[in-house]
């Protein structure tokens, strides 16, 4: 009775070494989860916090960096507004620019052109909402670059001057660059490349990057039918994340690294319990000879795996959370989120148990006569 628990204590050094390896893998899982979540936040947090269900891009726009490639018109926005399953649709501008403050501090910004007062306008935590044509509201994280309320930002090469009138309550970035919300007509002038004092082409005021779509009752409208009427290529909000520069490549890389981590965890645990099962084959044979069922032996062996895995993963996750808390806010794109970490911990335990189960499956083939000296 309690063979699994007694063996854990008797061979505690070996099980502690195994647990240390699993704990290290768990720490790595937490760090990778934090990096993956951090890349998502740094790449598309501004889109995540935009109250839309879809964006309509110009038809035929290449997916990568689609926001900077796409150009839609007011007529296409009107076509979306006319649909019965669309509550609101607005032209939305998106451009990444280099700029400097009036004190000479260089800043990189993603300009989100919106109509002031529309559903796309963010709430302001400090300062005032957009009022004039040259007003901008910045992401709260822009403070870290040295920008302050009341500063003037000058767009490189164009000389357009923008006044910082407010900050959002949270971090809003796109393509790893802080977001600045400004009036759509000012964005259209910047997008057209009009320098300070130059004449603006009338057609510039009818264009934007995409049409931002809010479905009726917060539900996703019929995108295929809307595309047919408006001549656009709509994507859901989540699908539009791939239009952030480098987003899909970063996510594929992190997903592959994490997948290999899970596979390595299962192989390491499986290899350990394979060796351990071979070493204890005589004891298992004795139990079989005494009448122990195959199910009992499997449960006994898997109990060891459960104790080792759950304990090691729990310790590793706690250490990982401690290390990760020091990385948040350090300038590295790192965010600890409960969901991915819990999911990763559960996967480590489950895959480890799969590896252990495959290793101890040989128990069903143990010959009880081996315990009686038949093989000596």
Tab-separated table of N, CA and C in Angstrom, residues 47-55 88 90 92 119-120 211-215 218-221 235-238 240:
chain	number	residue	atom	x	y	z
A	47	UNK	N	-5.524	48.566	-31.259
A	47	UNK	CA	-6.632	47.957	-31.993
A	47	UNK	C	-7.532	47.181	-31.045
A	48	UNK	N	-6.941	46.475	-30.079
A	48	UNK	CA	-7.739	45.713	-29.120
A	48	UNK	C	-8.713	46.602	-28.369
A	49	UNK	N	-8.322	47.847	-28.121
A	49	UNK	CA	-9.153	48.758	-27.335
A	49	UNK	C	-10.010	49.668	-28.219
A	50	UNK	N	-10.051	49.378	-29.512
A	50	UNK	CA	-10.912	50.130	-30.422
A	50	UNK	C	-12.280	49.456	-30.474
A	51	UNK	N	-13.367	50.172	-30.208
A	51	UNK	CA	-14.702	49.555	-30.105
A	51	UNK	C	-15.324	49.250	-31.462
A	52	UNK	N	-14.723	48.334	-32.202
A	52	UNK	CA	-15.244	47.945	-33.513
A	52	UNK	C	-15.310	46.426	-33.592
A	53	UNK	N	-16.090	45.937	-34.557
A	53	UNK	CA	-16.133	44.504	-34.816
A	53	UNK	C	-15.323	44.131	-36.059
A	54	UNK	N	-15.064	45.110	-36.934
A	54	UNK	CA	-14.352	44.800	-38.173
A	54	UNK	C	-13.761	46.072	-38.775
A	55	UNK	N	-12.775	45.864	-39.657
A	55	UNK	CA	-12.209	46.937	-40.469
A	55	UNK	C	-12.343	46.526	-41.931
A	88	UNK	N	-22.709	51.793	-36.919
A	88	UNK	CA	-21.917	52.969	-37.283
A	88	UNK	C	-20.699	52.536	-38.082
A	90	UNK	N	-17.097	54.499	-39.771
A	90	UNK	CA	-16.329	55.746	-39.887
A	90	UNK	C	-15.014	55.491	-40.604
A	92	UNK	N	-11.143	55.718	-40.984
A	92	UNK	CA	-10.136	55.568	-39.934
A	92	UNK	C	-8.761	55.607	-40.590
A	119	UNK	N	-17.500	57.397	-32.342
A	119	UNK	CA	-17.347	56.278	-31.408
A	119	UNK	C	-15.909	55.790	-31.322
A	120	UNK	N	-15.049	56.251	-32.221
A	120	UNK	CA	-13.645	55.851	-32.205
A	120	UNK	C	-12.797	56.695	-31.257
A	211	UNK	N	-12.243	51.499	-43.272
A	211	UNK	CA	-13.531	51.857	-42.682
A	211	UNK	C	-13.691	51.048	-41.397
A	212	UNK	N	-13.835	51.751	-40.267
A	212	UNK	CA	-14.060	51.088	-38.973
A	212	UNK	C	-15.552	50.816	-38.830
A	213	UNK	N	-15.912	49.572	-38.524
A	213	UNK	CA	-17.311	49.143	-38.556
A	213	UNK	C	-17.748	48.661	-37.180
A	214	UNK	N	-18.850	49.197	-36.707
A	214	UNK	CA	-19.471	48.733	-35.471
A	214	UNK	C	-20.787	48.060	-35.834
A	215	UNK	N	-20.906	46.766	-35.499
A	215	UNK	CA	-22.103	46.027	-35.840
A	215	UNK	C	-23.285	46.411	-34.971
A	218	UNK	N	-23.569	45.314	-31.299
A	218	UNK	CA	-22.251	44.779	-30.970
A	218	UNK	C	-21.945	43.441	-31.592
A	219	UNK	N	-22.731	43.022	-32.593
A	219	UNK	CA	-22.505	41.735	-33.267
A	219	UNK	C	-21.830	41.970	-34.612
A	220	UNK	N	-21.152	40.953	-35.087
A	220	UNK	CA	-20.427	41.058	-36.347
A	220	UNK	C	-21.412	41.107	-37.515
A	221	UNK	N	-21.330	42.134	-38.348
A	221	UNK	CA	-22.232	42.195	-39.513
A	221	UNK	C	-21.815	41.212	-40.593
A	235	UNK	N	-12.117	42.608	-42.633
A	235	UNK	CA	-11.549	41.633	-41.709
A	235	UNK	C	-12.134	41.887	-40.324
A	236	UNK	N	-12.323	40.824	-39.573
A	236	UNK	CA	-12.739	41.014	-38.190
A	236	UNK	C	-11.621	41.716	-37.425
A	237	UNK	N	-11.941	42.206	-36.239
A	237	UNK	CA	-10.949	42.911	-35.437
A	237	UNK	C	-9.734	42.017	-35.184
A	238	UNK	N	-9.967	40.756	-34.822
A	238	UNK	CA	-8.847	39.852	-34.541
A	238	UNK	C	-8.029	39.581	-35.798
A	240	UNK	N	-7.564	41.562	-38.220
A	240	UNK	CA	-6.823	42.768	-38.602
A	240	UNK	C	-5.512	42.906	-37.832
